[in-house]
């Protein structure tokens, strides 16, 4: 059985994230979607909220496992007993960042194999940052998040008075 890890902050999950996971399901038998705790970011949504959104998004897909992880991605790969680390890339900037990270990570976990999945051309601009900017300025963000979790996102934002 082939398993991969797709990790990120998912603050919040976007249509781009969903596309990446959907592509993973075409390649792998199991996809571990890991909500990472990133101490250099101040998330809008808690880890618990982000994980709940992803679990709802993939509630009918038993091959997707959602987890929260506070640590290095290489430690998550070791825990999940897989070398396959999936990264979505929108442009050359993402590619350069991911490649630099790969080479550093391989020093810690030589078995690591990166799998880069390109964004669709019509969604290379989609990011969690874009969604958060739309929220901050009161703009519609429905086209950038999966329809299955849009109402849930709005409910969370209402409870936070955002």
Short mmCIF file of N, CA, C and O in Angstrom, two decimals, residues 19 27 29-30 32 46 51 56 66 73 80 90 108 113 116-117 127 136 143 153 158:
data_model
loop_
_atom_site.label_atom_id
_atom_site.label_comp_id
_atom_site.label_asym_id
_atom_site.label_seq_id
_atom_site.Cartn_x
_atom_site.Cartn_y
_atom_site.Cartn_z
N UNK A 19 -7.82 20.21 -4.44
CA UNK A 19 -7.35 19.66 -5.72
C UNK A 19 -6.10 18.81 -5.50
O UNK A 19 -5.96 17.74 -6.09
N UNK A 27 -3.15 8.72 -7.09
CA UNK A 27 -1.81 8.12 -7.10
C UNK A 27 -1.60 7.17 -5.92
O UNK A 27 -0.99 6.11 -6.08
N UNK A 29 -2.80 5.09 -2.17
CA UNK A 29 -3.88 4.34 -1.53
C UNK A 29 -4.40 5.06 -0.29
O UNK A 29 -5.56 4.90 0.09
N UNK A 30 -3.53 5.82 0.35
CA UNK A 30 -3.91 6.57 1.55
C UNK A 30 -3.20 7.93 1.53
O UNK A 30 -2.03 8.02 1.15
N UNK A 32 -2.44 11.11 4.10
CA UNK A 32 -2.46 11.72 5.43
C UNK A 32 -2.38 13.22 5.23
O UNK A 32 -1.39 13.74 4.73
N UNK A 46 -8.05 27.92 14.53
CA UNK A 46 -7.28 27.02 15.40
C UNK A 46 -6.97 25.72 14.66
O UNK A 46 -7.61 25.40 13.65
N UNK A 51 -8.63 21.20 11.30
CA UNK A 51 -8.75 19.74 11.19
C UNK A 51 -10.22 19.34 11.00
O UNK A 51 -10.53 18.47 10.19
N UNK A 56 -14.48 17.16 7.66
CA UNK A 56 -15.80 17.26 7.02
C UNK A 56 -15.66 17.15 5.50
O UNK A 56 -16.45 16.47 4.84
N UNK A 66 -6.99 12.69 8.49
CA UNK A 66 -6.63 14.05 8.90
C UNK A 66 -6.04 13.99 10.30
O UNK A 66 -6.59 13.35 11.19
N UNK A 73 8.20 18.04 9.53
CA UNK A 73 7.55 17.17 8.55
C UNK A 73 8.26 15.82 8.44
O UNK A 73 7.60 14.79 8.26
N UNK A 80 4.41 8.17 10.11
CA UNK A 80 3.43 7.57 9.20
C UNK A 80 4.04 6.46 8.35
O UNK A 80 3.35 5.83 7.56
N UNK A 90 2.32 26.31 -7.06
CA UNK A 90 1.56 27.21 -7.92
C UNK A 90 2.43 27.88 -8.97
O UNK A 90 1.96 28.26 -10.02
N UNK A 108 17.90 15.13 7.14
CA UNK A 108 17.31 14.58 8.36
C UNK A 108 16.59 13.26 8.12
O UNK A 108 16.47 12.43 9.03
N UNK A 113 10.91 11.35 -0.27
CA UNK A 113 10.70 11.53 -1.70
C UNK A 113 9.61 12.59 -1.88
O UNK A 113 8.48 12.39 -1.45
N UNK A 116 5.78 16.71 -6.33
CA UNK A 116 5.25 18.05 -6.59
C UNK A 116 4.05 17.94 -7.52
O UNK A 116 4.14 17.37 -8.60
N UNK A 117 2.93 18.52 -7.09
CA UNK A 117 1.72 18.53 -7.90
C UNK A 117 1.39 19.97 -8.27
O UNK A 117 1.18 20.80 -7.39
N UNK A 127 -4.83 30.99 -2.57
CA UNK A 127 -4.03 30.67 -1.39
C UNK A 127 -4.85 30.98 -0.14
O UNK A 127 -5.84 31.72 -0.20
N UNK A 136 -10.73 39.72 5.70
CA UNK A 136 -10.37 40.97 6.38
C UNK A 136 -11.04 42.18 5.76
O UNK A 136 -11.39 43.13 6.46
N UNK A 143 -15.53 31.39 -3.85
CA UNK A 143 -14.93 30.67 -4.98
C UNK A 143 -13.56 30.08 -4.66
O UNK A 143 -13.03 29.28 -5.44
N UNK A 153 -17.08 27.52 7.47
CA UNK A 153 -16.12 28.62 7.62
C UNK A 153 -16.84 29.90 8.05
O UNK A 153 -16.38 30.60 8.97
N UNK A 158 -18.30 33.91 12.13
CA UNK A 158 -19.36 34.62 12.87
C UNK A 158 -19.15 34.47 14.36
O UNK A 158 -19.27 35.44 15.12
#
